[in-house]
Coordinates of C-alpha atoms and ligand atoms in Angstrom, one line a residue:
M1 CA -6.7 0.1 27.2
A2 CA -8.4 0.8 23.9
F3 CA -6.8 -1.9 21.7
P4 CA -9.0 -5.0 21.7
K5 CA -7.5 -8.4 22.5
D6 CA -7.9 -9.7 18.9
F7 CA -6.3 -6.5 17.4
L8 CA -3.9 -7.3 14.5
W9 CA -0.4 -6.0 15.2
G10 CA 1.5 -6.4 12.0
G11 CA 4.3 -5.4 9.7
A12 CA 3.8 -4.8 6.0
T13 CA 5.9 -5.4 2.9
A14 CA 5.4 -5.9 -0.9
S15 CA 6.8 -8.5 -3.2
Y16 CA 8.9 -6.4 -5.6
Q17 CA 10.3 -4.3 -2.7
I18 CA 11.7 -7.2 -0.7
E19 CA 11.8 -10.6 -2.5
G20 CA 14.6 -10.3 -5.0
A21 CA 15.1 -13.5 -7.0
A22 CA 13.6 -11.5 -9.9
Q23 CA 14.6 -14.1 -12.5
E24 CA 14.6 -17.2 -10.5
D25 CA 12.5 -20.3 -10.6
G26 CA 10.4 -19.4 -13.6
R27 CA 9.3 -16.0 -12.4
G28 CA 7.9 -13.8 -15.3
E29 CA 9.0 -10.2 -15.8
C30 CA 7.1 -7.5 -14.0
V31 CA 6.6 -3.9 -15.0
W32 CA 8.9 -2.7 -12.2
H33 CA 11.7 -5.0 -13.5
R34 CA 11.4 -3.4 -16.9
F35 CA 11.1 0.1 -15.5
S36 CA 14.0 -0.1 -13.0
H37 CA 16.2 -1.6 -15.7
T38 CA 15.5 1.4 -17.9
P39 CA 18.3 4.0 -17.4
G40 CA 17.3 7.1 -15.5
K41 CA 14.0 5.8 -14.1
V42 CA 15.2 4.9 -10.6
E43 CA 17.7 6.7 -8.4
N44 CA 21.1 5.3 -8.5
G45 CA 20.1 2.7 -11.1
D46 CA 18.7 0.5 -8.3
T47 CA 16.5 -2.5 -9.2
G48 CA 14.6 -5.1 -7.2
D49 CA 16.8 -7.9 -8.6
V50 CA 18.1 -8.8 -5.1
A51 CA 16.3 -6.4 -2.8
C52 CA 16.2 -7.9 0.7
D53 CA 16.6 -11.4 -0.7
H54 CA 13.4 -12.3 1.2
Y55 CA 12.7 -15.1 -1.3
H56 CA 15.6 -17.0 0.2
R57 CA 15.6 -15.5 3.7
Y58 CA 11.9 -15.6 4.6
R59 CA 12.4 -18.0 7.5
E60 CA 14.8 -15.5 9.1
D61 CA 12.3 -12.7 8.5
V62 CA 9.4 -14.7 10.0
A63 CA 11.6 -15.5 13.1
L64 CA 12.2 -11.7 13.5
M65 CA 8.5 -11.0 13.3
Q66 CA 7.9 -13.6 16.0
Q67 CA 10.6 -12.1 18.2
L68 CA 8.8 -8.7 17.9
G69 CA 5.5 -10.2 18.9
L70 CA 3.7 -9.5 15.6
N71 CA 0.5 -11.5 15.2
A72 CA 0.0 -10.5 11.5
Y73 CA 2.0 -10.0 8.4
R74 CA 0.8 -8.2 5.3
F75 CA 2.7 -9.2 2.2
S76 CA 1.9 -9.2 -1.5
I77 CA 2.0 -11.9 -4.1
S78 CA 4.1 -11.3 -7.2
W79 CA 1.6 -11.9 -10.0
P80 CA 4.2 -12.9 -12.6
R81 CA 6.0 -15.2 -10.1
V82 CA 2.8 -17.3 -10.0
I83 CA 1.5 -16.7 -13.5
P84 CA 4.6 -15.7 -15.6
Q85 CA 2.6 -14.5 -18.6
G86 CA -0.1 -12.8 -16.4
T87 CA -2.8 -15.2 -17.8
G88 CA -2.7 -18.9 -18.5
S89 CA -0.2 -21.4 -17.0
T90 CA 0.8 -21.1 -13.4
N91 CA 4.4 -21.6 -12.1
P92 CA 4.6 -24.3 -9.5
A93 CA 7.8 -23.0 -8.0
G94 CA 6.2 -19.6 -7.5
L95 CA 3.2 -21.0 -5.8
D96 CA 5.4 -23.2 -3.7
F97 CA 7.3 -20.1 -2.4
Y98 CA 4.0 -18.6 -1.1
D99 CA 3.0 -22.0 0.4
R100 CA 6.2 -22.1 2.3
L101 CA 5.9 -18.5 3.5
V102 CA 2.3 -19.0 4.6
D103 CA 3.1 -22.2 6.4
A104 CA 6.1 -20.6 8.2
L105 CA 3.8 -17.7 9.3
L106 CA 1.1 -20.0 10.6
K107 CA 3.6 -22.1 12.5
A108 CA 4.8 -18.9 14.2
N109 CA 1.2 -17.9 15.0
I110 CA 1.3 -15.0 12.6
R111 CA -1.7 -14.4 10.5
P112 CA -1.0 -13.9 6.8
V113 CA -2.7 -10.9 5.1
V114 CA -2.3 -11.2 1.4
T115 CA -2.3 -8.3 -1.1
L116 CA -2.9 -9.4 -4.7
N117 CA -1.8 -6.3 -6.5
H118 CA 1.0 -4.3 -4.9
W119 CA 2.2 -2.9 -8.3
D120 CA 4.4 -5.7 -9.8
F121 CA 2.0 -6.2 -12.7
P122 CA 3.1 -8.8 -15.4
Q123 CA 5.1 -7.1 -18.1
A124 CA 3.7 -9.7 -20.7
L125 CA 0.3 -8.0 -20.5
M126 CA 1.7 -4.5 -21.2
G127 CA 1.6 -5.3 -25.0
S128 CA -2.1 -5.3 -24.6
G129 CA -2.2 -2.1 -22.7
G130 CA -1.9 -3.3 -19.1
W131 CA -4.6 -1.8 -16.8
T132 CA -5.9 0.4 -19.7
N133 CA -7.3 -2.8 -21.4
P134 CA -10.9 -3.7 -20.3
D135 CA -9.8 -7.3 -20.3
S136 CA -7.5 -6.5 -17.3
V137 CA -10.7 -6.9 -15.1
Q138 CA -10.9 -10.6 -16.0
W139 CA -7.2 -11.1 -16.0
F140 CA -7.2 -9.9 -12.4
A141 CA -10.2 -11.9 -11.4
D142 CA -8.6 -15.1 -12.8
Y143 CA -5.4 -14.4 -10.9
A144 CA -7.5 -13.8 -7.7
D145 CA -9.1 -17.2 -8.4
V146 CA -5.8 -19.0 -8.8
M147 CA -4.4 -17.5 -5.6
S148 CA -7.5 -17.8 -3.4
R149 CA -8.0 -21.4 -4.4
H150 CA -4.3 -22.1 -3.7
L151 CA -4.0 -20.4 -0.3
G152 CA -7.6 -20.1 0.7
D153 CA -7.4 -23.0 3.1
R154 CA -4.9 -21.1 5.1
V155 CA -5.3 -17.4 4.4
T156 CA -8.5 -15.6 5.3
Y157 CA -7.4 -11.9 4.8
W158 CA -7.3 -10.8 1.2
I159 CA -6.6 -7.3 -0.1
T160 CA -7.3 -6.8 -3.8
H161 CA -5.3 -3.7 -4.7
N162 CA -2.8 -1.5 -2.9
E163 CA -3.1 2.2 -3.5
P164 CA -4.7 2.1 -7.0
W165 CA -4.4 5.9 -7.2
V166 CA -0.6 5.6 -7.3
V167 CA -0.6 2.9 -10.0
A168 CA -3.1 4.8 -12.2
F169 CA -1.9 8.3 -11.8
V170 CA 1.8 8.1 -10.9
G171 CA 2.3 5.1 -13.1
Y172 CA 0.1 5.7 -16.2
W173 CA -0.2 9.5 -16.1
M174 CA 2.8 11.1 -14.5
G175 CA 5.2 8.3 -15.5
R176 CA 7.3 8.4 -12.3
H177 CA 6.4 4.8 -11.6
A178 CA 6.1 1.8 -13.8
P179 CA 4.9 1.4 -16.5
G180 CA 6.0 5.0 -17.1
G181 CA 2.9 6.2 -19.0
N182 CA 2.2 9.9 -19.7
S183 CA -1.5 10.1 -20.4
L184 CA -4.3 11.3 -18.0
P185 CA -7.0 9.4 -20.0
G186 CA -4.7 6.3 -19.7
G187 CA -4.5 6.9 -15.9
L188 CA -8.3 7.2 -15.6
K189 CA -8.8 4.0 -17.6
A190 CA -6.3 2.2 -15.4
A191 CA -8.0 3.4 -12.3
H192 CA -11.4 2.3 -13.7
H193 CA -10.3 -1.2 -14.6
M194 CA -8.6 -1.7 -11.2
L195 CA -11.8 -0.7 -9.5
L196 CA -13.8 -3.0 -11.7
G197 CA -11.2 -5.7 -11.1
H198 CA -11.7 -5.2 -7.3
G199 CA -15.5 -5.7 -7.8
A200 CA -14.9 -8.8 -9.9
A201 CA -12.2 -10.4 -7.6
V202 CA -14.0 -10.1 -4.2
P203 CA -16.8 -12.5 -5.0
V204 CA -14.3 -14.9 -6.4
I205 CA -12.3 -14.8 -3.2
R206 CA -15.4 -15.3 -1.1
Q207 CA -16.3 -18.3 -3.2
N208 CA -12.9 -19.9 -2.6
V209 CA -12.2 -19.0 1.0
R210 CA -14.3 -20.0 3.9
N211 CA -14.8 -17.0 6.3
A212 CA -13.0 -14.8 3.9
Q213 CA -12.2 -11.2 5.0
A214 CA -11.8 -9.3 1.8
G215 CA -11.1 -5.6 1.2
I216 CA -9.1 -3.0 -0.6
T217 CA -6.3 -0.7 0.5
L218 CA -6.3 3.0 -0.5
D219 CA -3.8 5.7 0.1
L220 CA -5.8 8.1 2.2
H221 CA -3.5 11.0 3.3
R222 CA -4.7 14.4 4.6
Y223 CA -5.4 17.2 2.1
E224 CA -5.9 20.7 3.4
P225 CA -6.0 24.1 1.8
A226 CA -2.7 26.1 2.0
S227 CA -4.6 29.2 3.0
D228 CA -8.2 30.3 3.8
K229 CA -8.6 31.8 0.3
E230 CA -11.6 30.4 -1.5
A231 CA -9.4 29.4 -4.5
D232 CA -7.2 27.3 -2.3
I233 CA -10.1 25.7 -0.5
Q234 CA -11.5 24.6 -3.8
A235 CA -8.1 23.3 -5.0
A236 CA -7.9 21.2 -1.8
I237 CA -11.4 19.8 -2.5
R238 CA -10.3 18.9 -6.0
E239 CA -7.2 17.2 -4.8
E240 CA -8.9 15.3 -2.1
G241 CA -11.7 14.4 -4.6
V242 CA -9.2 12.7 -6.9
H243 CA -7.3 10.9 -4.1
H244 CA -10.2 9.9 -1.8
R245 CA -13.6 10.2 -3.4
W246 CA -12.6 8.9 -6.9
F247 CA -11.9 5.5 -5.1
L248 CA -14.1 5.6 -2.0
D249 CA -17.3 6.5 -3.9
P250 CA -17.0 3.6 -6.4
V251 CA -16.2 1.1 -3.6
F252 CA -18.9 2.2 -1.2
K253 CA -21.5 3.9 -3.4
G254 CA -21.0 2.4 -6.9
C255 CA -20.6 5.8 -8.6
Y256 CA -18.0 8.4 -9.4
P257 CA -18.1 11.8 -7.7
A258 CA -19.9 14.3 -10.0
D259 CA -17.5 17.2 -9.4
I260 CA -14.5 15.2 -10.4
V261 CA -16.3 13.7 -13.4
E262 CA -16.9 17.3 -14.5
L263 CA -13.3 18.3 -13.8
M264 CA -11.9 15.4 -15.8
G265 CA -14.2 16.1 -18.7
E266 CA -13.1 14.6 -22.0
N267 CA -10.3 12.8 -20.4
L268 CA -12.9 10.3 -19.5
D269 CA -14.0 9.7 -23.1
G270 CA -14.3 6.0 -23.8
I271 CA -14.9 5.0 -20.2
D272 CA -18.4 3.5 -19.4
L273 CA -18.8 5.4 -16.1
E274 CA -22.0 3.5 -15.4
A275 CA -20.1 0.3 -15.2
I276 CA -18.5 1.5 -12.0
K277 CA -21.5 0.3 -10.1
T278 CA -20.0 -3.2 -10.2
A279 CA -17.1 -2.0 -8.0
A280 CA -19.5 -1.6 -5.0
V281 CA -19.4 -5.2 -3.8
P282 CA -19.8 -5.8 0.0
I283 CA -16.3 -5.8 1.6
D284 CA -15.3 -6.8 5.1
F285 CA -12.7 -4.1 5.6
L286 CA -11.2 -0.9 4.2
G287 CA -7.4 -0.8 4.3
V288 CA -6.1 2.7 5.0
N289 CA -2.5 3.7 4.2
Y290 CA -1.7 6.9 6.0
Y291 CA 1.5 8.8 6.1
M292 CA 1.2 12.6 5.9
R293 CA -0.6 15.9 5.2
F294 CA -0.5 17.8 1.9
L295 CA -1.2 21.5 1.7
I296 CA -2.8 22.5 -1.6
A297 CA -3.0 25.8 -3.4
D298 CA -4.8 26.9 -6.6
N299 CA -2.6 26.8 -9.7
P300 CA -4.3 27.8 -13.0
G301 CA -1.2 26.6 -14.9
F302 CA -1.8 22.9 -14.2
P303 CA -5.0 21.7 -15.9
P304 CA -7.3 20.0 -15.2
M305 CA -6.3 19.8 -11.5
H306 CA -5.4 23.5 -11.3
N307 CA -3.4 23.1 -8.1
R308 CA 0.0 22.7 -6.6
L309 CA 1.5 21.4 -3.4
V310 CA 2.8 23.9 -0.9
Y311 CA 5.7 23.0 1.4
N312 CA 4.9 23.7 5.0
D313 CA 8.1 25.3 6.4
D314 CA 6.7 25.2 9.9
A315 CA 6.2 21.5 10.1
E316 CA 8.5 18.5 10.6
H317 CA 9.1 16.3 7.6
T318 CA 10.5 12.8 7.0
A319 CA 13.3 12.0 4.7
M320 CA 10.7 11.8 1.9
G321 CA 9.9 15.4 2.5
W322 CA 6.5 14.3 3.8
E323 CA 4.8 16.4 6.5
I324 CA 4.3 14.6 9.7
Y325 CA 0.7 15.1 10.8
P326 CA -0.6 12.3 13.0
Q327 CA -3.9 14.1 13.8
G328 CA -4.8 13.8 10.1
L329 CA -5.4 10.1 10.5
I330 CA -8.3 10.5 12.9
L331 CA -9.7 13.6 11.0
N332 CA -9.9 11.5 7.8
L333 CA -11.5 8.6 9.5
Q334 CA -14.1 10.8 11.2
K335 CA -14.9 12.2 7.8
F336 CA -15.1 8.9 6.0
N337 CA -17.4 7.6 8.8
E338 CA -19.8 10.5 8.1
N339 CA -19.8 9.9 4.4
Y340 CA -19.7 6.1 4.0
D341 CA -21.1 3.1 5.7
L342 CA -17.7 1.9 6.9
P343 CA -16.8 -1.7 7.5
D344 CA -13.9 -2.7 9.7
I345 CA -10.8 -0.6 9.2
Y346 CA -7.2 -1.8 9.1
I347 CA -4.4 0.7 9.0
T348 CA -2.5 -1.3 6.4
E349 CA 0.5 1.1 6.2
N350 CA 1.9 3.8 8.4
G351 CA 5.6 4.6 8.9
A352 CA 8.4 6.9 8.0
A353 CA 11.7 7.0 6.1
F354 CA 14.6 8.7 8.0
D355 CA 18.3 8.9 7.3
D356 CA 19.2 6.3 9.9
A357 CA 22.7 6.1 11.5
P358 CA 24.6 2.8 11.1
P359 CA 24.0 0.2 13.8
Q360 CA 25.9 0.3 17.1
N361 CA 26.0 -2.6 19.4
D362 CA 23.6 -4.5 17.2
V363 CA 20.8 -1.9 17.2
V364 CA 20.0 1.2 15.1
E365 CA 19.0 4.2 17.1
D366 CA 16.1 5.8 15.2
P367 CA 14.5 8.2 17.7
R368 CA 12.5 10.1 15.0
R369 CA 10.8 6.9 13.8
V370 CA 10.0 5.9 17.4
A371 CA 8.4 9.3 17.9
Y372 CA 6.5 9.0 14.6
L373 CA 5.1 5.5 15.4
E374 CA 4.2 6.6 19.0
A375 CA 2.3 9.6 17.8
H376 CA 0.4 7.7 15.1
L377 CA -0.4 4.7 17.4
N378 CA -1.7 7.2 20.0
E379 CA -4.1 8.5 17.3
V380 CA -5.2 5.0 16.5
E381 CA -5.8 4.4 20.1
S382 CA -7.9 7.6 20.4
A383 CA -9.8 6.7 17.3
I384 CA -10.8 3.3 18.8
E385 CA -11.8 5.0 22.0
Q386 CA -14.1 7.3 19.9
G387 CA -15.8 4.1 18.5
L388 CA -14.1 4.0 15.0
P389 CA -13.9 0.3 14.0
I390 CA -10.1 -0.1 13.7
K391 CA -9.1 -3.7 14.0
G392 CA -5.4 -3.7 13.1
Y393 CA -2.3 -1.7 12.4
F394 CA 0.6 -2.6 10.1
V395 CA 3.8 -0.7 10.3
W396 CA 5.4 0.2 6.9
S397 CA 7.7 -1.4 6.8
L398 CA 9.0 -4.5 8.4
L399 CA 12.3 -4.2 6.5
D400 CA 14.2 -1.4 4.8
N401 CA 13.5 -2.1 1.1
F402 CA 13.3 -0.9 -2.5
E403 CA 11.4 2.4 -2.3
W404 CA 10.3 2.4 -5.9
S405 CA 11.7 5.3 -7.9
Y406 CA 13.9 6.3 -4.9
G407 CA 15.6 3.0 -4.9
Y408 CA 17.3 1.9 -1.7
G409 CA 18.1 5.5 -0.6
K410 CA 15.0 5.8 1.6
R411 CA 14.8 3.5 4.6
F412 CA 11.3 2.8 6.0
G413 CA 12.1 -0.3 7.9
I414 CA 11.9 -1.0 11.6
I415 CA 14.5 -3.6 10.8
R416 CA 17.6 -2.4 9.0
V417 CA 18.9 -4.3 5.9
D418 CA 22.6 -3.9 5.0
Y419 CA 22.4 -4.1 1.2
D420 CA 26.0 -5.4 0.9
T421 CA 25.7 -8.3 3.3
L422 CA 21.8 -8.5 3.6
K423 CA 22.3 -8.7 7.4
R424 CA 19.2 -7.6 9.3
T425 CA 19.5 -5.5 12.4
V426 CA 16.7 -4.3 14.6
K427 CA 16.1 -0.6 15.0
R428 CA 15.0 1.0 18.3
S429 CA 11.6 1.5 16.6
A430 CA 11.1 -2.2 16.3
L431 CA 11.8 -2.6 20.0
Y432 CA 9.4 0.2 20.8
Y433 CA 6.8 -1.5 18.7
K434 CA 7.4 -4.8 20.4
D435 CA 6.9 -3.1 23.8
R436 CA 3.7 -1.4 22.7
I437 CA 2.3 -4.7 21.4
A438 CA 3.2 -6.4 24.6
Q439 CA 1.7 -3.7 26.7
A440 CA -1.6 -3.7 24.7
S441 CA -1.8 -7.5 24.8
S442 CA -1.3 -7.7 28.5
G443 CA -3.8 -5.0 29.4
Ligands
IFM1 O1 6.8 1.9 -0.2 C1 5.5 2.4 -0.4 C2 4.5 1.2 -0.5 O2 4.9 0.3 -1.5 C3 3.2 1.8 -0.8 N1 2.8 2.8 0.2 C4 3.7 3.8 0.4 C5 5.1 3.2 0.8 C6 6.1 4.3 1.1 O3 6.2 5.2 0.0

């Protein structure tokens, strides 16, 4: 049995996707509140106003985690719930909610794993440019200080950012996510400041938390050329460069990859590229979010990336249209292991959206999600057997939730949420996960 006894078996969620209570108890507005309340931005006009109502139902959700045998739970803090204006005064009621959640988890023997930035950035700071403002580095470090002082006596695992690529490029460049920007230079600035913010926050966390385990979570999917043509091979290298190396090189080597610096050219004007060396602080773990493979082809019509995605007709896809490619997880990890001095690795997200059938006899039958989880857990197991330092796995997601610009239409949960009644119903995949955990823990 490859899985070590102290392996973390978890579920993952994020504040805006599940909490609801968007305007309760002094919570400040976040960029996703503003974005989802802007007509046309989110499918079906969905918002996170109620979401899974986890803010009020967290006890029930912790009990469900306990029933499934989870020993870890990855959740995020809503920055404007605890610091409504993003900087300055804290909100006691917001801090109190996370106190209660952490205490409930610890009582249930579930280790809390906190993400500081899972996208619900304070709207109040957008007037100053959000992550494009160099001051955002200090805003984030101060927020990390508040939270790590407050929870550091009980929480040892801290993740600075979740998927900064998505925030920077989908949020500030392509505009499909909050805050809805449309500027590549803006996206590059946002990525830069998030990386510097990571470098500034980790030492703060270490100072405040005894035995802290601090890291960052990146979206690290598989990028391969759509054909063996040289132009497509180069296109895939560019795409992978922007997704992987643009973040991994700063975090592990303190520099940006030269080929992508050249590709971005004048889009980087105004950024002090040298400053990125401060992102390379020692970390205890790398969080890896892995879902799929992308096939990439050359496309002169889309500067500066000059590429496009190619849909693989021969493959199986999830309801997101994402290609299911479990072997990509291990292939990526092997490659990272060759290129970087890797710390411990946690698979901080992995899972799939499918169009689930309604519950019958108090369970949702979701055979495709069971197969997805089984295949990916088998890859994790083989990776551990090969000596890769994977110390935990977190299924995305514990609950069906607000899937950003797709709204509630895409269900990733291993537990179903009925959005009319907010009733939770386990899916077969949750029971499969429970068995797999039990089997690994008894071996
Ligand atoms: O729901 C998201 C999550 O917030 C970040 N990672 C990918 C998930 C599925 O799209």
